[in-house]
Coordinates of C-alpha atoms in Angstrom, one line a residue:
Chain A
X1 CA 41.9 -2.8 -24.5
X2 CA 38.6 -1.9 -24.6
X3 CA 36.3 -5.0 -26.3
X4 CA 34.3 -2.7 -29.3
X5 CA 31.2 -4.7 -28.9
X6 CA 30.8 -3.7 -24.7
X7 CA 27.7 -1.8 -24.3
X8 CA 27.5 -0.8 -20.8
X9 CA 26.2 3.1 -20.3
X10 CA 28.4 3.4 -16.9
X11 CA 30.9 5.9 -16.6
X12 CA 34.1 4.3 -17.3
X13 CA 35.4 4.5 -14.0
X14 CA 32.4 2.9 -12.3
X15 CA 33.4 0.3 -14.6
X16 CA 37.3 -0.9 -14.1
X17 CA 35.9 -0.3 -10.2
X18 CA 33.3 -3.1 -10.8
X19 CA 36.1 -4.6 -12.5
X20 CA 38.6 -4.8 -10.2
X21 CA 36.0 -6.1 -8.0
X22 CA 35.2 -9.2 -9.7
X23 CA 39.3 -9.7 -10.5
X24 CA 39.5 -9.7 -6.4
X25 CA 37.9 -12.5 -5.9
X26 CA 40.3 -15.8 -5.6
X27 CA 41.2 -17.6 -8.6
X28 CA 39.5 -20.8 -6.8
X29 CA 36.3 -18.9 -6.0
X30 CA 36.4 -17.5 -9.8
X31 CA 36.9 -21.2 -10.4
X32 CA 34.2 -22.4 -8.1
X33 CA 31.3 -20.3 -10.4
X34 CA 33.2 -21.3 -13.9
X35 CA 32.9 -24.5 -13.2
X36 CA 29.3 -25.6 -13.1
X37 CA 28.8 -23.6 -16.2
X38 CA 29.8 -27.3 -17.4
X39 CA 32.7 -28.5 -20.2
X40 CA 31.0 -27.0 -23.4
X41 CA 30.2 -23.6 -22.0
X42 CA 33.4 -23.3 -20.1
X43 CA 35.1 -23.6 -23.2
X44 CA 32.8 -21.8 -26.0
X45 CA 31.9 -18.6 -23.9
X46 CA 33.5 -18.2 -20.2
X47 CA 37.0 -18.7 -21.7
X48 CA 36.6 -16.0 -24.1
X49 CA 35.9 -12.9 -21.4
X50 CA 39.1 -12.2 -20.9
X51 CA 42.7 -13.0 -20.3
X52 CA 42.5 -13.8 -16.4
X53 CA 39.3 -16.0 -17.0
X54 CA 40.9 -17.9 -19.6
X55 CA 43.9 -18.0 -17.5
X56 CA 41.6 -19.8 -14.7
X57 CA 39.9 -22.0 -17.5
X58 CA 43.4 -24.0 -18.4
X59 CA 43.6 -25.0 -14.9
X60 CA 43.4 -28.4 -14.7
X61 CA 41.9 -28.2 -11.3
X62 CA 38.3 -26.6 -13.3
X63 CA 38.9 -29.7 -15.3
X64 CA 38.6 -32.4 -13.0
X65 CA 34.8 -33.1 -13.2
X66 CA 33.5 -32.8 -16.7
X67 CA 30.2 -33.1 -17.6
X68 CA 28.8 -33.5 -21.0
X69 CA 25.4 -34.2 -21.0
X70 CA 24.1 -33.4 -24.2
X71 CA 20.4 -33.7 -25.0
X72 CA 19.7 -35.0 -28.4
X73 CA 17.4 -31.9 -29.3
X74 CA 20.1 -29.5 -28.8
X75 CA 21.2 -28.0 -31.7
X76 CA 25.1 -28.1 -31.2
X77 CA 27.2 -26.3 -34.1
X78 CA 30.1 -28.5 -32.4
X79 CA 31.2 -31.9 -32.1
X80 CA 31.3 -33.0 -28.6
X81 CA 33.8 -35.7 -29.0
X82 CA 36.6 -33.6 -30.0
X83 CA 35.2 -30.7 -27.1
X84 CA 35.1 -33.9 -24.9
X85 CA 38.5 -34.8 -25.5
X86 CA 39.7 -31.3 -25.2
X87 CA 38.6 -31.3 -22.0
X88 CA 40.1 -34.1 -21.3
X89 CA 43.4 -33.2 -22.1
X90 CA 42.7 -29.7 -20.1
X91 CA 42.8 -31.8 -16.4
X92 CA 46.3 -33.3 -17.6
X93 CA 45.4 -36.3 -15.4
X94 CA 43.0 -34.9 -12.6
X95 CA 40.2 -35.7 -14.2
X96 CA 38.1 -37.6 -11.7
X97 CA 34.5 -37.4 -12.7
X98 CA 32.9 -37.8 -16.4
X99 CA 29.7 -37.5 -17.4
X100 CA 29.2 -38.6 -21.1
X101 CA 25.2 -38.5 -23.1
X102 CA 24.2 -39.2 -26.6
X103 CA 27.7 -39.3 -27.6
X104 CA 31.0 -41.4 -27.2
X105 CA 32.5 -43.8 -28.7
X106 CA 35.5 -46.6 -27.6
X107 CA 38.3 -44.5 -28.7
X108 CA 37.3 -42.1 -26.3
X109 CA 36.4 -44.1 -23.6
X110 CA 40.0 -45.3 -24.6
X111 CA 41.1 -42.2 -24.4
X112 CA 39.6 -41.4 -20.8
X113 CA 41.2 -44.4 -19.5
X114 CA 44.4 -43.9 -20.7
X115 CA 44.8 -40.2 -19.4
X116 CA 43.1 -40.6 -16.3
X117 CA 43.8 -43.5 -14.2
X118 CA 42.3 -41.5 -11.7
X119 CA 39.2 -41.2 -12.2
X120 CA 36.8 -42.1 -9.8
X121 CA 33.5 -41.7 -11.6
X122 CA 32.2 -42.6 -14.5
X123 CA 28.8 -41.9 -16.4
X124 CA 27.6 -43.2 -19.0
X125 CA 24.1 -42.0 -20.8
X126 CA 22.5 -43.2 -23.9
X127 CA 26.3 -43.8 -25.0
X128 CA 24.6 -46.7 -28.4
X129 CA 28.5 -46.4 -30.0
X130 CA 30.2 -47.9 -27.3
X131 CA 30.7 -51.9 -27.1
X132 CA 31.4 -54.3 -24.9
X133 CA 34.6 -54.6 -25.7
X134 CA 35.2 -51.0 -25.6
X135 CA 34.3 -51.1 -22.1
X136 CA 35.8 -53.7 -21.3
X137 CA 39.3 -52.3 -22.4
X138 CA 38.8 -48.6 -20.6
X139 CA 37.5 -50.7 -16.6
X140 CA 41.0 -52.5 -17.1
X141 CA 42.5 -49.1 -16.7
X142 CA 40.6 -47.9 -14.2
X143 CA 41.3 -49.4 -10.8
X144 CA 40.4 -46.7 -8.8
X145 CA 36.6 -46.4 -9.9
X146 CA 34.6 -46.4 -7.5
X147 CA 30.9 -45.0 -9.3
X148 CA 30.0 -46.2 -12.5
X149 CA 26.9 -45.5 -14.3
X150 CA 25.3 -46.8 -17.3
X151 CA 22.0 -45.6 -18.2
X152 CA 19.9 -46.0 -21.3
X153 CA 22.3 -48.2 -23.3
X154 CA 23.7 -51.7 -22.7
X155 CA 26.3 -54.5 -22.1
X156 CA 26.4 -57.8 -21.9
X157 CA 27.0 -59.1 -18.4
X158 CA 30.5 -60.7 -19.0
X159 CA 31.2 -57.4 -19.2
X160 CA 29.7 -56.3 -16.4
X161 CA 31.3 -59.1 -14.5
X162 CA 34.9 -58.4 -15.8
X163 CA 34.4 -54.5 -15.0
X164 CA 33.5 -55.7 -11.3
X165 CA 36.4 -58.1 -11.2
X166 CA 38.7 -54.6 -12.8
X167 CA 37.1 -52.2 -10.1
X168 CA 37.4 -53.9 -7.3
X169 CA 36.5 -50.2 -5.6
X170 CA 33.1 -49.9 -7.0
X171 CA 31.0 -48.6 -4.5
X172 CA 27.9 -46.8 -6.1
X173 CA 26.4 -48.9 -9.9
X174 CA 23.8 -47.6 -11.9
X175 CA 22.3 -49.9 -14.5
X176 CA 18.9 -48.1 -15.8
X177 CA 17.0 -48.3 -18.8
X178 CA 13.6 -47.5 -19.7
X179 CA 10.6 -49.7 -17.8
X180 CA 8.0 -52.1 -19.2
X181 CA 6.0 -54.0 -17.6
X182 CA 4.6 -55.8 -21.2
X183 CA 5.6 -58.2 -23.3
X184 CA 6.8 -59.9 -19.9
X185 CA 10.3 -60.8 -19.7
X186 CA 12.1 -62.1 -16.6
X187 CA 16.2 -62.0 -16.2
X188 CA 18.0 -62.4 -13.7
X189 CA 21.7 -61.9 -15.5
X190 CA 23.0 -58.8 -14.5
X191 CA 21.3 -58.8 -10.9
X192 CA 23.7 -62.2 -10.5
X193 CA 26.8 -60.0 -12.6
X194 CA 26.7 -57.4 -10.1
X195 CA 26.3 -59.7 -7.3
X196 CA 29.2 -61.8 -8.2
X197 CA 31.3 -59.2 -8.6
X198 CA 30.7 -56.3 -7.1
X199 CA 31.0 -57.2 -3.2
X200 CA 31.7 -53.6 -2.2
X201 CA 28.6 -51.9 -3.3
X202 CA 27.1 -49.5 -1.4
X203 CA 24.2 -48.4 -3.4
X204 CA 23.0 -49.9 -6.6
X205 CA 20.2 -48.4 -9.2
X206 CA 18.4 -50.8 -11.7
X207 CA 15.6 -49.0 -12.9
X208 CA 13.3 -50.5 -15.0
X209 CA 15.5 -53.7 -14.3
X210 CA 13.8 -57.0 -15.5
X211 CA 15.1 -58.8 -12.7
X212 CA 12.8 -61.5 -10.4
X213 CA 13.2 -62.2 -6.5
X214 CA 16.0 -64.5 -7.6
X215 CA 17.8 -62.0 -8.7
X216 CA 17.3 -59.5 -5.6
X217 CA 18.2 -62.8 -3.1
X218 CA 21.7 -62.8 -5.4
X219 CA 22.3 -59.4 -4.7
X220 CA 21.5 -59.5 -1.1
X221 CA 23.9 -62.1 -1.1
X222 CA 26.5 -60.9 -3.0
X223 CA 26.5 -57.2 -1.8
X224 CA 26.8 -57.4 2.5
X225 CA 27.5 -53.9 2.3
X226 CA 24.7 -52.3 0.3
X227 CA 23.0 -48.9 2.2
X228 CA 20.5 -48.1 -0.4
X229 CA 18.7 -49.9 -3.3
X230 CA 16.7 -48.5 -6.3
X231 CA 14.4 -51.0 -7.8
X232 CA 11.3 -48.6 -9.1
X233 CA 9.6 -50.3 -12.6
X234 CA 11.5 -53.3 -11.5
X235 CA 8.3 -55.6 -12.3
X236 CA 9.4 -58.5 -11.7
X237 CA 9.9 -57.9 -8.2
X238 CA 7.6 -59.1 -5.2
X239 CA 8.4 -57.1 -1.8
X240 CA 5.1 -58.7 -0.2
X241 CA 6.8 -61.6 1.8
X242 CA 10.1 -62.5 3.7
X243 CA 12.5 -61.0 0.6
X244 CA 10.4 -57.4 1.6
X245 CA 11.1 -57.8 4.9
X246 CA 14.7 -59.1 4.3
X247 CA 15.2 -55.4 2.4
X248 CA 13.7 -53.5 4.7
X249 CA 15.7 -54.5 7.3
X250 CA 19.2 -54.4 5.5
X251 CA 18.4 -51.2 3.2
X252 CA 18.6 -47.7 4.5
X253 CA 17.5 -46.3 1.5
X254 CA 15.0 -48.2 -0.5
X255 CA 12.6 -47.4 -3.7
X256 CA 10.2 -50.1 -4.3
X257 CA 8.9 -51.3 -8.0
X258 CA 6.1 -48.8 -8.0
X259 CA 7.3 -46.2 -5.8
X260 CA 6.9 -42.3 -7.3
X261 CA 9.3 -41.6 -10.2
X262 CA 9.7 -37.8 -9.6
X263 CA 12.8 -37.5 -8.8
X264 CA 14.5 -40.1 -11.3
X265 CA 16.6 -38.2 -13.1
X266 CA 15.5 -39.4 -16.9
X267 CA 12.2 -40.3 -18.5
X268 CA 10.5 -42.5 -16.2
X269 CA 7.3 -43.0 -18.7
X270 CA 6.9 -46.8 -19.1
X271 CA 7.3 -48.2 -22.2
X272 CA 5.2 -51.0 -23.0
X273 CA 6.2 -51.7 -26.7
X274 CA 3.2 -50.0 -28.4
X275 CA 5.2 -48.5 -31.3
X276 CA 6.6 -52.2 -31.8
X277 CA 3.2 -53.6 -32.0
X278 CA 2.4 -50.8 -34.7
X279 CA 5.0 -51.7 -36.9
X280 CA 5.2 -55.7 -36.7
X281 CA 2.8 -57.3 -37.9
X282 CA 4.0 -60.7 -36.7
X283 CA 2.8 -59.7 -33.4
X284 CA 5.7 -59.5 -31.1
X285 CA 3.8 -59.1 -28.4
X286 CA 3.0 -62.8 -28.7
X287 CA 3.9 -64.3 -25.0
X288 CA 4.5 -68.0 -26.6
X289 CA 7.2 -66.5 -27.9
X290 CA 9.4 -64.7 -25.0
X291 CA 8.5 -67.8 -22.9
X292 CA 11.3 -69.5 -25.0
X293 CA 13.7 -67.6 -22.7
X294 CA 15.7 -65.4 -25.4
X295 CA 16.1 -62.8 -22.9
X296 CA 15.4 -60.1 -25.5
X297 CA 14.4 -57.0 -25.1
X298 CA 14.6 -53.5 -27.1
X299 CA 17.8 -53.2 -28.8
X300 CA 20.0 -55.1 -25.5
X301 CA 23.6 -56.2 -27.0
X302 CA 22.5 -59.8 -25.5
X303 CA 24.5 -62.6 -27.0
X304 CA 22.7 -62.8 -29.8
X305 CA 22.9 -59.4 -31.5
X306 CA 24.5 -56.1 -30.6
X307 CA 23.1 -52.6 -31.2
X308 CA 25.7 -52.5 -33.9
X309 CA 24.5 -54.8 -36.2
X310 CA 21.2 -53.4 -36.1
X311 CA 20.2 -49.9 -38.0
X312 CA 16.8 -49.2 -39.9
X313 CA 13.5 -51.4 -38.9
X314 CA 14.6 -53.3 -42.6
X315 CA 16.6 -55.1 -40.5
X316 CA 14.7 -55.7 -37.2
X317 CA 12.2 -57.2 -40.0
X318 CA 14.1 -60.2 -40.8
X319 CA 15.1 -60.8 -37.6
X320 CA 11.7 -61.3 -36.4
X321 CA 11.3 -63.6 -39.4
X322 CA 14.0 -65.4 -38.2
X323 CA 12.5 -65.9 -34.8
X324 CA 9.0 -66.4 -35.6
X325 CA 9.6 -68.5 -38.5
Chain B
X1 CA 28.1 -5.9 24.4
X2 CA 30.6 -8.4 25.7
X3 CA 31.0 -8.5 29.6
X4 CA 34.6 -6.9 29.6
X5 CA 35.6 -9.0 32.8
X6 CA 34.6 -12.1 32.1
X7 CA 37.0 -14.5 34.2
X8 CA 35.0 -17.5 32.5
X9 CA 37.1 -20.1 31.7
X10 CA 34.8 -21.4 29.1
X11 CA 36.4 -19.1 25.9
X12 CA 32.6 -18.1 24.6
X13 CA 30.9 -14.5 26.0
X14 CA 27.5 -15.2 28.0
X15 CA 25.1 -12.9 27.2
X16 CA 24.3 -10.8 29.6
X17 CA 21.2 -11.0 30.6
X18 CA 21.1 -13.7 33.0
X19 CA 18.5 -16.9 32.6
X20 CA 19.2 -16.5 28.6
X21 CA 19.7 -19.8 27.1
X22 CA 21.6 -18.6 23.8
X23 CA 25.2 -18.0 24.0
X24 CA 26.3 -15.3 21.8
X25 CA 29.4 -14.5 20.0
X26 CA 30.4 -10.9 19.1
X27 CA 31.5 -9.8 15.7
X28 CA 32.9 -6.6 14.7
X29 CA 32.5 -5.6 11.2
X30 CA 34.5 -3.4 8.7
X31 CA 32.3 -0.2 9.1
X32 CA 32.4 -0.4 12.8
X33 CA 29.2 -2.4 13.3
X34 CA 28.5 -4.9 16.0
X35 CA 27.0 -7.9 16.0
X36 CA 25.8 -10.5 18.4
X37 CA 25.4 -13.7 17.4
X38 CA 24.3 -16.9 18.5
X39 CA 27.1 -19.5 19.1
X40 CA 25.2 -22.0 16.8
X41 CA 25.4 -19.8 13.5
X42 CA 28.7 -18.2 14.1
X43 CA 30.2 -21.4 14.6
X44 CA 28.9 -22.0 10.6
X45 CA 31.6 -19.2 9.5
X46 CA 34.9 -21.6 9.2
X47 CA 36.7 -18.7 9.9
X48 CA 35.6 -17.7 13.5
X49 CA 35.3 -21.0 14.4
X50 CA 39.0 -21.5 14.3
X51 CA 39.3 -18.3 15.8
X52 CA 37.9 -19.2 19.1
X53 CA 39.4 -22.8 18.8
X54 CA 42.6 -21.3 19.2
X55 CA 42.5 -20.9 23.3
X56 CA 45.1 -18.2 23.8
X57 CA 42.5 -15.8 22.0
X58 CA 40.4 -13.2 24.6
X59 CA 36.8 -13.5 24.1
X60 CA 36.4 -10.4 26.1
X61 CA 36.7 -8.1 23.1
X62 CA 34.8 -8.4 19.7
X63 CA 36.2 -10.4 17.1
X64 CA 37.3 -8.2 14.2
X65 CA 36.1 -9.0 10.6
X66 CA 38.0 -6.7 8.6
X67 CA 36.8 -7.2 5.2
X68 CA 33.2 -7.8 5.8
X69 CA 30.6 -4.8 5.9
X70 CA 27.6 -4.5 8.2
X71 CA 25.0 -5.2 5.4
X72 CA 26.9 -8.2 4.3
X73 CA 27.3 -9.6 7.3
X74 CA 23.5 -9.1 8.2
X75 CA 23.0 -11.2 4.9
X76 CA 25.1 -13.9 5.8
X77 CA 23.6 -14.0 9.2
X78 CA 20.2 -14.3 7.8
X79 CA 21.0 -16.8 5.6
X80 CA 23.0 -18.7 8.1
X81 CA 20.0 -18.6 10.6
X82 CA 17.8 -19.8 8.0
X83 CA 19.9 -22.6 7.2
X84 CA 20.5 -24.2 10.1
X85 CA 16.7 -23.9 10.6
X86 CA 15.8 -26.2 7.8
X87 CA 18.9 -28.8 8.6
X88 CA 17.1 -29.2 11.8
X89 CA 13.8 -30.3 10.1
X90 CA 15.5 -33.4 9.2
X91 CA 16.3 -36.4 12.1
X92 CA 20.0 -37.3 12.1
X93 CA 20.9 -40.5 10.2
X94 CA 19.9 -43.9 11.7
X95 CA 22.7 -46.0 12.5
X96 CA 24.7 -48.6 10.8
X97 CA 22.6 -51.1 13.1
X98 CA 19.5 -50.2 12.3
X99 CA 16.8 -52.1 13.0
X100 CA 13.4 -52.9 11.1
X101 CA 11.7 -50.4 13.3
X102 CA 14.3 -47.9 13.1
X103 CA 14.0 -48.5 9.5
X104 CA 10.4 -47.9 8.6
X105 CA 11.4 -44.5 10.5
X106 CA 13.7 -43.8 7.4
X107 CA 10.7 -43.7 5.3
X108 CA 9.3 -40.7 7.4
X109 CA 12.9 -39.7 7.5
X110 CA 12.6 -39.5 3.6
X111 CA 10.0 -37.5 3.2
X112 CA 11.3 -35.1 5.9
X113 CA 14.4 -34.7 3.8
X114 CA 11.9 -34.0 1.0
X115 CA 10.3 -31.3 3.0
X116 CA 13.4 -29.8 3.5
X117 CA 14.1 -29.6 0.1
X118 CA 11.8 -27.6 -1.0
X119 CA 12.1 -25.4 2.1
X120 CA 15.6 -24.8 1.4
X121 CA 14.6 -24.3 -2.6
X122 CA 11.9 -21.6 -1.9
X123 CA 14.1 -19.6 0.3
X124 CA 17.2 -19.8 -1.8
X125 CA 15.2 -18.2 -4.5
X126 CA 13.9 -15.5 -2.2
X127 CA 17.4 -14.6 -0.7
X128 CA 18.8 -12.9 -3.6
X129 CA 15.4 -11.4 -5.4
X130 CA 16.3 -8.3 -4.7
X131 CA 20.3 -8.1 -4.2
X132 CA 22.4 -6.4 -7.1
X133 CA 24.9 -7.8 -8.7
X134 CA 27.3 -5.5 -6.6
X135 CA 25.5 -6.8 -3.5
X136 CA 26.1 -10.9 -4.6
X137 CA 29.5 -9.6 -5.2
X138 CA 30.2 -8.5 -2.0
X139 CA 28.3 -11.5 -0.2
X140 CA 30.2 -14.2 -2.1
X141 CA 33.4 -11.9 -1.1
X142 CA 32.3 -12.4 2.6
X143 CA 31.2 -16.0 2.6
X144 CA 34.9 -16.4 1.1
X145 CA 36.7 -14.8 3.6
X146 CA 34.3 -15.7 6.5
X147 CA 34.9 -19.2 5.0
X148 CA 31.3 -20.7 5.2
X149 CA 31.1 -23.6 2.5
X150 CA 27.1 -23.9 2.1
X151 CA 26.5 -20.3 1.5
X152 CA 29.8 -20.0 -1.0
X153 CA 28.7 -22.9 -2.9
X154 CA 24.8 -21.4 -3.1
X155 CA 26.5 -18.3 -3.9
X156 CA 28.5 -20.0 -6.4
X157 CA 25.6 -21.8 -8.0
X158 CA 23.9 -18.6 -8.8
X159 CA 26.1 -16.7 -10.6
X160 CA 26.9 -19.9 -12.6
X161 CA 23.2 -20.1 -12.9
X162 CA 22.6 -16.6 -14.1
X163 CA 25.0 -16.5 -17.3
X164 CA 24.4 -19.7 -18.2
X165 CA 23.9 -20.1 -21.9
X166 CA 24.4 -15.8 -22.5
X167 CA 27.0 -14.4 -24.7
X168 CA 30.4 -13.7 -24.0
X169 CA 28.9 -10.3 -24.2
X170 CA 26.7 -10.9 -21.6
X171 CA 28.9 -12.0 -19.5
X172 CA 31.3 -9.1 -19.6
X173 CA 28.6 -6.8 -18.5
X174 CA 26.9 -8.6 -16.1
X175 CA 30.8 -8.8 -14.1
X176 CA 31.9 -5.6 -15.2
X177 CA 34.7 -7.3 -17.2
X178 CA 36.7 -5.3 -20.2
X179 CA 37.4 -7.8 -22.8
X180 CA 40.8 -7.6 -23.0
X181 CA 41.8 -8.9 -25.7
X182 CA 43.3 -7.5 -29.0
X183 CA 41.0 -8.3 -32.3
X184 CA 44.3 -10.2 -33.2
X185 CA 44.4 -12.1 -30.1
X186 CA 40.6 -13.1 -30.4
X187 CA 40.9 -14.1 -33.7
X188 CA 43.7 -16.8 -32.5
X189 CA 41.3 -17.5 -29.8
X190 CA 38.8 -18.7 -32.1
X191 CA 40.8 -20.3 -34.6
X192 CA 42.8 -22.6 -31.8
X193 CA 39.2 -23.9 -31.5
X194 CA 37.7 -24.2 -34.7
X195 CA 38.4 -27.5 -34.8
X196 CA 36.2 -28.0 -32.7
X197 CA 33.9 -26.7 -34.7
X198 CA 32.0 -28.5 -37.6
X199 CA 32.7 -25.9 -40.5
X200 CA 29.1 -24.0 -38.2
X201 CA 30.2 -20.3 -38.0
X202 CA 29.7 -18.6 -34.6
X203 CA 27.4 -16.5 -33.7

């Protein structure tokens, strides 16, 4: 059945010969180009061509790596947890690789973990709805993990240290969040989380981490195996002396503090708290202060305080009246 | 051509002028064209590979490739030629071992692997410029059957690349592809997804 809307000026045979063309290729090489059109499109357009690509489109096998990165600006007429899940449900189990940004919450992570014991990566962007304990709940299910991101939002590190202790596997960890070199801040608690419990790492990414040397020794330590090591707008950090030399002979691959940012996959601009200075007129920026050892910074679900609790700057205003009394 | 007596026990043709360096493989295409090939980049098509693997094959005669056309084939050749070109710009990995020496190398090894990068970029985008849809067709038809991953996968990669975000529409023309679905059947396409949907109609 001709589709009313098709356009093309060919003569019709031409046509079902270009057709049966494209219909030779092999359902896995048909696969192969549907595929990186990614979850949402797969799903909204490709499926919708016609019967033998929505044929190919329920196999699970196009479903086992989904990505759903979803910049904030977009415009999307859809919600991309339901899509999400519907995708999920599509690799009946294969799934093996998820890329989740600027949506997500614990039932879905839930959800991944319970359908997909399988899954081997996870990632984990800008995800603010998902807590500690959601996470905690989903590694428990996920034995086999063995890359785990989390970029641009954060957890406490128990649970870092439980989802080491859950994925014994875990050879590639991602923590990143956005640099600053000011109000200075120095913490060393996930650098020790992952090197107490993640002795199987090969390669480990903490951009913009606040760690110190302490922190780097821990690792070192705790991590015989690691091959490559991303520390750029890690401030804290001195590679000058022996710890330099210590990396550079263990590390294949290593970025340094201030090494270029170009190919950092997310907005390496350093963020050195100018809007908060703007707004507070306590004067966060107050050193005295953050030498008292709070740990805090930006919205991190530290003890304290989770993301949660936290919605409109009403609120951030009587916490900081509460802290500089 | 192949030396037709070639007692060699060593399975691969020698070219035949003597003193050459390259060892060549010949292919015989579809339309009756012949190809000589250097061992290096026909031993990037998985498929002849195995076929000269396998030791009770002659290597007297050309290998047949049945469902790949001379201008295909000169494509892939091209593009496997190239390829192996820009691998070879970047020094095999150090060693578990490595030392602190061997290790300031990586750095140099880094920006090698850079340079490479964008070598590999720039011609990618060159290599299909000017190729038809028909022609990608039939490429990605030979990489398939000539079983060579890297040029599949770049194949892949930009067909994905060029109906990404177009219409349904778009799509269907740009393949060829009658929609084949009743108004009926599209309509129940549509509505098994609406939940998906936030009450935003389509465009």
């Amino acid at each position: 059945m001709e589709s009313p809307s098709s356009s093309t000026s060919s003569p019709s045979s031409t046509r079902s010969e270009q057709y049966r063309n494209w219909q030779e290729l092999p359902r896995d090489v048909t696969a192969s180009i549907l595929q990186r059109l990614g979850a949402i499109e797969i799903l909204d357009s490709a499926q919708k061509v016609c019967m033998h690509w929505r044929n190919v489109c329920k196999d699970p096998s196009m479903w086992r790596a989904i990505d759903m990165r979803n910049h904030e600006d977009l415009d999307t007429p859809f919600d991309p947890e339901k899509m999400c899940r519907h995708a999920i449900d599509r690799s009946s189990g294969q799934l093996r690789d998820i890329t989740i940004e600027h949506f997500g919450t614990n039932d879905l992570l839930n959800h991944i973990a319970n359908s997909s014991s399988q899954l081997r990566r996870l990632r984990l962007v800008s995800c603010y709805c998902i807590t500690d304990e959601g996470l905690n709940e989903a590694a428990a299910k996920l034995p086999l993990l063995e890359e785990l991101e989390i970029s641009l939002c954060s957890f406490s590190k128990e649970s870092l240290m439980a989802l080491g202790r859950c994925c014994p596997l875990l050879k590639s960890f991602k923590l990143n969040q956005q640099g600053f070199r000011w109000p200075h801040i120095e913490w060393d608690e996930e650098a020790v989380a992952v090197a107490e419990s993640m002795p199987e790492l090969r390669h480990l990414q903490l951009f913009g981490n606040k760690l110190t040397n302490d922190g780097l020794n821990a690792i070192l330590n705790g991590c015989p195996h690691l091959e490559s090591l991303d520390l750029r707008q890690c401030f804290n950090v001195n590679l000058s002396g022996d710890l330099g030399k210590r990396c550079a002979e263990r590390i294949k691959s290593l970025r340094r503090p201030n090494d270029p940012t170009d190919d950092y996959e997310f907005d390496a601009e350093i963020d050195d708290g100018g809007s908060f200075d703007d707004d507070d007129p306590s004067g966060m920026s107050d050193i005295d202060y953050l030498s008292e050892g709070y740990g805090y910074y930006e919205f991190s679900g530290e003890s304290d305080f989770s993301y949660d609790d936290f919605t409109d700057y009403g609120d951030f205003y009587d916490f900081g009246d509460y802290y500089f009394g | 051509m192949a030396n037709g007596e070639n007692q060699n026990p060593n399975p691969n043709p020698i070219e035949a002028t003597p003193g050459a360096a390259a060892r060549t493989i010949t292919l015989k295409t579809a339309d009756g064209e012949i190809f000589e090939v250097e061992e290096a980049v026909a031993m990037e098509f998985g498929t002849v590979k195995s076929f000269f693997e396998d030791d009770a094959v002659s290597a007297t005669k050309p290998m047949p490739l049945p469902n790949v056309s001379g201008s295909a084939l000169s494509r892939v050749i091209t593009y496997c030629r190239r390829s192996l070109e820009i691998r070879s710009m970047i020094p095999p990995a150090t060693s578990e071992d490595a030392t602190a020496a061997e290790a300031v190398q990586g750095e140099g090894d880094l920006e090698a692997e850079k340079a490479a990068k964008q070598e590999r970029k720039e011609f990618e985008a060159e290599f299909l410029k000017d190729e038809s849809n028909e022609d990608v067709k039939e490429l990605i038809l030979a990489a398939n059957y000539l079983n060579i991953k890297e040029l599949l996968d770049f194949l892949c990669r930009s067909v994905a690349l060029r109906i990404q975000n177009k219409s349904v529409e778009y799509a269907r023309k740009f393949f060829g592809i009658e929609g084949d679905y009743t108004p009926e059947e599209e309509a129940q396409i549509r509505q098994e997804y609406a939940w998906a949907f936030e009450g935003v109609d389509e465009d």
